[in-house]
Structures are given as structure tokens and as C-alpha cells.
XYZ file of C-alpha atoms in Angstrom:
265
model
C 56.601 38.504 -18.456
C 56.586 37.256 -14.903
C 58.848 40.420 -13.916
C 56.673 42.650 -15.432
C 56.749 46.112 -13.815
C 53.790 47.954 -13.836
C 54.792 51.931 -14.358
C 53.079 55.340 -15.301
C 53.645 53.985 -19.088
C 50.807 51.803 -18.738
C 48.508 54.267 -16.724
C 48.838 57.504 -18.906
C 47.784 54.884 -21.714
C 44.553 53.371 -19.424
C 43.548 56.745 -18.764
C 44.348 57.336 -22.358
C 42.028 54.650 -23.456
C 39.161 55.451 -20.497
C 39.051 59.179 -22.115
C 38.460 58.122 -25.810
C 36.170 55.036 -25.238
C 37.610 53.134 -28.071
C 40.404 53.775 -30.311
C 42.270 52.054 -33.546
C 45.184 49.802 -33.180
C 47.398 52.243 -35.053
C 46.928 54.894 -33.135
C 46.947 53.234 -30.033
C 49.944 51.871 -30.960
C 51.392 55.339 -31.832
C 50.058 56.477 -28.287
C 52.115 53.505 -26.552
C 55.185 54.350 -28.366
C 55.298 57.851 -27.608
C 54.922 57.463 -23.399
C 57.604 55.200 -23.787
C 59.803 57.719 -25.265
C 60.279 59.091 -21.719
C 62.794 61.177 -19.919
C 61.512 60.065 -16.664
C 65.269 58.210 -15.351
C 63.294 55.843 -13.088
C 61.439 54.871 -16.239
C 64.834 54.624 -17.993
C 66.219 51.915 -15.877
C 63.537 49.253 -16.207
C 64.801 46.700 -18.337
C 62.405 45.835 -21.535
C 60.378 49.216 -21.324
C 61.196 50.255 -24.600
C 60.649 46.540 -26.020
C 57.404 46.201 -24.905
C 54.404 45.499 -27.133
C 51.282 46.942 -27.217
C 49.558 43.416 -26.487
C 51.886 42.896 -23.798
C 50.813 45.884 -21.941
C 46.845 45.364 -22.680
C 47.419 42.626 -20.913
C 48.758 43.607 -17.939
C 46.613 46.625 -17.844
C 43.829 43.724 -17.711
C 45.028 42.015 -14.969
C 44.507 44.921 -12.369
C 40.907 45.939 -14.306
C 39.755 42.294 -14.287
C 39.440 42.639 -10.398
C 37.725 46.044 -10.902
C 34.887 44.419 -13.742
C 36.569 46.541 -16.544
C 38.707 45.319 -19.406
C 39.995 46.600 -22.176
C 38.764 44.424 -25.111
C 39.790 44.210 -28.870
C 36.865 44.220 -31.276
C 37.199 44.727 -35.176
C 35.445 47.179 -37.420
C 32.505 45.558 -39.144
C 33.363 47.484 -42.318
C 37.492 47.880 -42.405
C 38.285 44.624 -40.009
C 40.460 46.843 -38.008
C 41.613 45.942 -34.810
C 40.302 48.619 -32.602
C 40.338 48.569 -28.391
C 37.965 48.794 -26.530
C 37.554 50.190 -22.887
C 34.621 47.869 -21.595
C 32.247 47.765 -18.009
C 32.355 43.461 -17.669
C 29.791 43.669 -15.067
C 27.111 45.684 -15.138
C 23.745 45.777 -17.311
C 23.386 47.831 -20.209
C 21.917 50.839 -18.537
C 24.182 51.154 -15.353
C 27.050 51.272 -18.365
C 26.210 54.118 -19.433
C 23.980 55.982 -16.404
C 26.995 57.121 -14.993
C 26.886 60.336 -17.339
C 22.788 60.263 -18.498
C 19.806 60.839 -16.698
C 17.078 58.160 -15.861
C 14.729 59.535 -18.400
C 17.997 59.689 -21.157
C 18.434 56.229 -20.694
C 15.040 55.387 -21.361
C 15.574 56.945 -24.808
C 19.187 55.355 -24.712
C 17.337 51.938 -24.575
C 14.380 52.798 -27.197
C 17.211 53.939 -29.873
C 18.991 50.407 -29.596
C 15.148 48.346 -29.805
C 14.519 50.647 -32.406
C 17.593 50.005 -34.379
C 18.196 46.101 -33.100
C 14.424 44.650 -33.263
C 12.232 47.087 -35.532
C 14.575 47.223 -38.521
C 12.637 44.946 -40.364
C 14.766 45.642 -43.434
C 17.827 44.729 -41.898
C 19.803 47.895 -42.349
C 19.792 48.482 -38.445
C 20.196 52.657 -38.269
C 17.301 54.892 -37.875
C 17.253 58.609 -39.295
C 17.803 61.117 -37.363
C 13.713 62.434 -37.503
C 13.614 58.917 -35.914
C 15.935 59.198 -33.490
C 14.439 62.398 -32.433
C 10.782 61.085 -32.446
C 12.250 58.659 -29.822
C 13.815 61.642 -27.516
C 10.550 63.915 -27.798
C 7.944 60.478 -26.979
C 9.912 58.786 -24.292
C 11.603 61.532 -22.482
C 9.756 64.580 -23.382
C 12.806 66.304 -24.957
C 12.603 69.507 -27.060
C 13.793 68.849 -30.480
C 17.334 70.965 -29.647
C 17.716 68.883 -26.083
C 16.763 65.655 -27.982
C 19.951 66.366 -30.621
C 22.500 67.556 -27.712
C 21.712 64.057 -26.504
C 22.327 62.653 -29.524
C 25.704 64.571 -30.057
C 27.094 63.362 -26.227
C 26.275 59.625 -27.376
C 28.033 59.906 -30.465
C 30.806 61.636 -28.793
C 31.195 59.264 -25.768
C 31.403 56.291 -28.843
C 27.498 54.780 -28.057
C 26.372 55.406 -31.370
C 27.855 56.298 -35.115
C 25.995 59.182 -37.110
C 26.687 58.388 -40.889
C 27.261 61.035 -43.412
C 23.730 60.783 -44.664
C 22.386 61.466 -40.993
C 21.540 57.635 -39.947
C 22.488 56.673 -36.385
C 23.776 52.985 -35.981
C 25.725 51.244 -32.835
C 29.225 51.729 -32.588
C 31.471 49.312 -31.951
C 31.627 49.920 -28.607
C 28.128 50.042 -27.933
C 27.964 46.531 -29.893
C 31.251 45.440 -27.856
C 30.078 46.419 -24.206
C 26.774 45.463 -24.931
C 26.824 42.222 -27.028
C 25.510 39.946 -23.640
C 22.722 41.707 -23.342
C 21.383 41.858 -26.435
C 22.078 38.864 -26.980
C 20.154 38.193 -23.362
C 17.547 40.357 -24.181
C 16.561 39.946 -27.930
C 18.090 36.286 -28.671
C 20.108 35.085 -31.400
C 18.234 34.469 -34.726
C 19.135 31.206 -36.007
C 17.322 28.211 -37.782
C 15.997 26.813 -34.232
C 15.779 30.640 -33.239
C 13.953 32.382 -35.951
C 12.280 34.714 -33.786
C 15.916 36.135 -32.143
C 16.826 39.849 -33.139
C 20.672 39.318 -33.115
C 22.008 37.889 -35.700
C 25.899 36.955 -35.339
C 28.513 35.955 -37.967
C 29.058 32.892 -39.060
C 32.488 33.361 -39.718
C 33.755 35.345 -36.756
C 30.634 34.696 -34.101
C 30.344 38.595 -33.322
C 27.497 40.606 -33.823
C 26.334 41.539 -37.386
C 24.583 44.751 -37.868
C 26.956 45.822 -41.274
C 27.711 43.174 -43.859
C 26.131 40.568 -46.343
C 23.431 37.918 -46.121
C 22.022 35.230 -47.870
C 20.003 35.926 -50.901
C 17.409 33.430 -49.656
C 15.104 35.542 -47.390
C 14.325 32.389 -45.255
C 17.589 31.850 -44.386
C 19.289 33.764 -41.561
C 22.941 33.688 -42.144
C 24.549 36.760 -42.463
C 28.633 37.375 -42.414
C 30.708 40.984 -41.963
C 31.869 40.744 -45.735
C 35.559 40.328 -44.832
C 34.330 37.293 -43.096
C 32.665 36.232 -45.642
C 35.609 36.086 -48.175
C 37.781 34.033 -45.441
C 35.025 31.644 -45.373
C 34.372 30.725 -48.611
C 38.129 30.392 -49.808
C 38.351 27.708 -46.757
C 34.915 26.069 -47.178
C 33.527 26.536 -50.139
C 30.172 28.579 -51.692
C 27.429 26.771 -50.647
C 25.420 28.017 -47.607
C 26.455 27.146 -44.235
C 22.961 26.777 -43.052
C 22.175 22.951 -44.060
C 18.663 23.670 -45.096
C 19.725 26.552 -47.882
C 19.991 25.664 -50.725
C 21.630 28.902 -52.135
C 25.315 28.959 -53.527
C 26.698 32.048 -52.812
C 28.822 32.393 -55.743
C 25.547 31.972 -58.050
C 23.021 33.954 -55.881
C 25.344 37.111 -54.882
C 24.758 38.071 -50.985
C 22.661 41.267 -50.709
C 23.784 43.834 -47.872
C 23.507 44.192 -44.544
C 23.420 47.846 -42.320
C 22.845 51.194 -44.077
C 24.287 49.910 -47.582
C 21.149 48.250 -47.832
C 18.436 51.230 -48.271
C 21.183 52.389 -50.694
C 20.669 49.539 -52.766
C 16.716 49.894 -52.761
């Protein structure tokens, strides 16, 4: 890959992936595959074009954004475990991500919707409703109840935040990809010498967990996405991983994790 030539190929699919946010590896892949279908004859006389791999041109893409603090990062769905891509700011805190397109007093409401949903979910299924979500637009920003869900609609358009079917707002995978250091700066990882962190991540895969399965004990703070759970205990067996648990998973089924949780109340 030392000979690698970078060509319009690999910037109609950056700007591809800057106008989307995030996107699926299938279609992604589909994008790639189409700009290299080209007619353009310089295009056609580059040796490996065609042959190239999606990965293979992530990575160069990389290269030039690295220097820039950008990247375009892989993440997977918490609920499919699909690969998805994601285009990423590498330098800057949470709010300077996403001022660029909200004003100050929408990113004060930016921030109280991810404490609300990241520290004062006490039961764990990390969305609020959307009466919540609107609460927080009206208090902290002084938004009228139509301003307050325009808001809303831009930050589930620009990929911040998923709205479920039942009206519950959650982070997105981007939001939880872009913004993983600083939560994890800001509200600390819950763990057994941590037990007063907000951010719990997986024991299997080590990202953040805000849609999956925990332990049945309510002392104990592992929690896994459930894919990752199933991985794990085929390789390792059923006990809980955290040494002072005395739970086996296969007797004591894990209870869920995210919105699947109030559905099970």
C-alpha cells in the first residue's frame, strides 16, 4: 500500500461520510463500490483502484485527517453488532464538537440531555421521554415547547441522539463514539473500586454500555452489550467476571440494560 494514490474516489466518499455523520458498513461499502465504477480515464489508469477495499481506503483517508484531529472511526451497534463508521472530532471537548452548528444556550441543553440520560437514570435504561427532554429545553434554555422539539429533530438528524419508536431519546452511536473520553472524564467508570462512576463499559468489548444485559445481582456492576455477552461466556464460562459476585449467569438470567428495561417493568 506504499504506492497508494490518493484520488477523488476517496474524497467524494470523506465528504460522503462528513454529510451523514455515521453510516453502516454495508452501505458504506455499497457507496465505495459505486465511485469506483468511474468513467473518469485518469481514474481508469491507476492500477488497483477497482481492487481496493473499503478498510484500505479508511485508512488512508485517516492518514491525511489524523493531522487535521478528525478520523473516521468504526464503532458497532450496541443492539445488531454492526460495524458502522464513524466520522469523529479527535480533539476537541464535547461541546466545541458539536457548537459548530448550535447555539451557546443549545448546548447547554445539549449537555443537560446527556447528564440526564448518563447520570440520573437511576434505573439503568439511559433514555429520557420526550416530556423530559423538553422540560430540559424550556428550563435551561428558555425554549418554547415547538423551538425545544426543532432542536430535538436537528440532533437526531445530525446522528447526536436516537428517538425510539415509543418517543424515548437515547445517545447514538456517534454521540457515544465521539464522546466516550469525556464521559468517561467527566462521570468516571463504575466499577468495583469505582462504584460511584456513571459509565459503565463492557466487559467483553471495553466500549460503552448504555443497551444490553447486566448482572442479576444489583451490587454488582458488570454489564455486557448482549452479543458480547454470548462470546464471553462460550470462552469463559457462566460465572461472573467480577470476583466478588457470586451470581452464575446461566442460573440467575441477566436482566436488561437501555430502554428494554422499563419494558420489562
Amino acid at each position: 500500500m506504499s504506492d497508494f494514490i490518493y484520488t477523488n474516489v476517496e474524497r467524494a466518499l470523506l465528504q460522503y461520510i462528513i454529510s451523514v455523520g455515521s453510516a453502516r458498513e454495508e452501505s458504506l461499502t455499497s457507496v465505495h463500490t459505486k465511485l469506483k465504477q468511474t468513467d473518469d480515464e485518469d481514474l481508469a489508469l491507476i492500477d488497483g483502484l477497482k481492487e481496493r477495499r473499503l478498510d484500505e481506503t479508511i485508512e488512508k483517508i485517516n492518514d491525511k485527517l489524523h493531522l487535521l484531529g478528525y478520523e473516521i472511526a468504526k464503532a458497532k451497534s450496541q443492539e445488531t453488532q454492526e460495524i458502522n463508521y464513524v466520522f469523529i472530532n479527535t480533539i476537541a471537548d464535547a461541546p466545541a464538537k458539536i457548537s459548530t452548528t448550535h447555539s451557546p444556550k443549545e448546548i447547554e441543553v445539549i449537555k443537560k440531555i446527556i447528564e440526564k440520560i448518563i447520570v440520573e437514570c437511576e434505573d439503568e435504561s439511559f433514555v429520557i421521554t420526550s416530556s423530559e427532554a423538553l422540560k430540559i429545553c424550556s428550563r435551561s434554555a428558555q425554549l418554547s415547547a415547538s423551538e425545544g422539539e426543532h432542536l430535538l429533530r436537528e440532533l437526531v438528524n445530525e446522528g447526536w441522539l436516537n428517538r425510539s419508536n415509543k418517543g424515548r431519546y437515547s445517545l447514538s452511536i456517534r454521540a457515544l463514539t465521539e464522546l466516550k473520553r469525556t464521559l468517561i472524564d467527566k462521570y468516571g467508570i463504575r466499577s468495583r473500586t469505582s462504584p460511584e462512576g456513571h459509565v459503565t463499559l463492557c466487559t467483553g468489548c471495553n466500549e460503552i454500555v448504555t443497551s444490553g444485559v447486566r448482572c442479576f445481582s444489583d451490587s454488582c456492576f458488570i454489564k455486557f452489550h448482549s452479543e458480547c455477552q454470548g462470546h464471553y461466556f462460550r470462552a469463559k464460562g457462566t460465572k461472573c467476571p467480577n470476583d466478588e459476585c457470586t451470581v452464575d449467569w446461566a442460573e440467575d438470567g441477566p436482566r436488561p440494560v437501555g430502554e428494554k428495561r422499563l419494558r420489562s417493568k
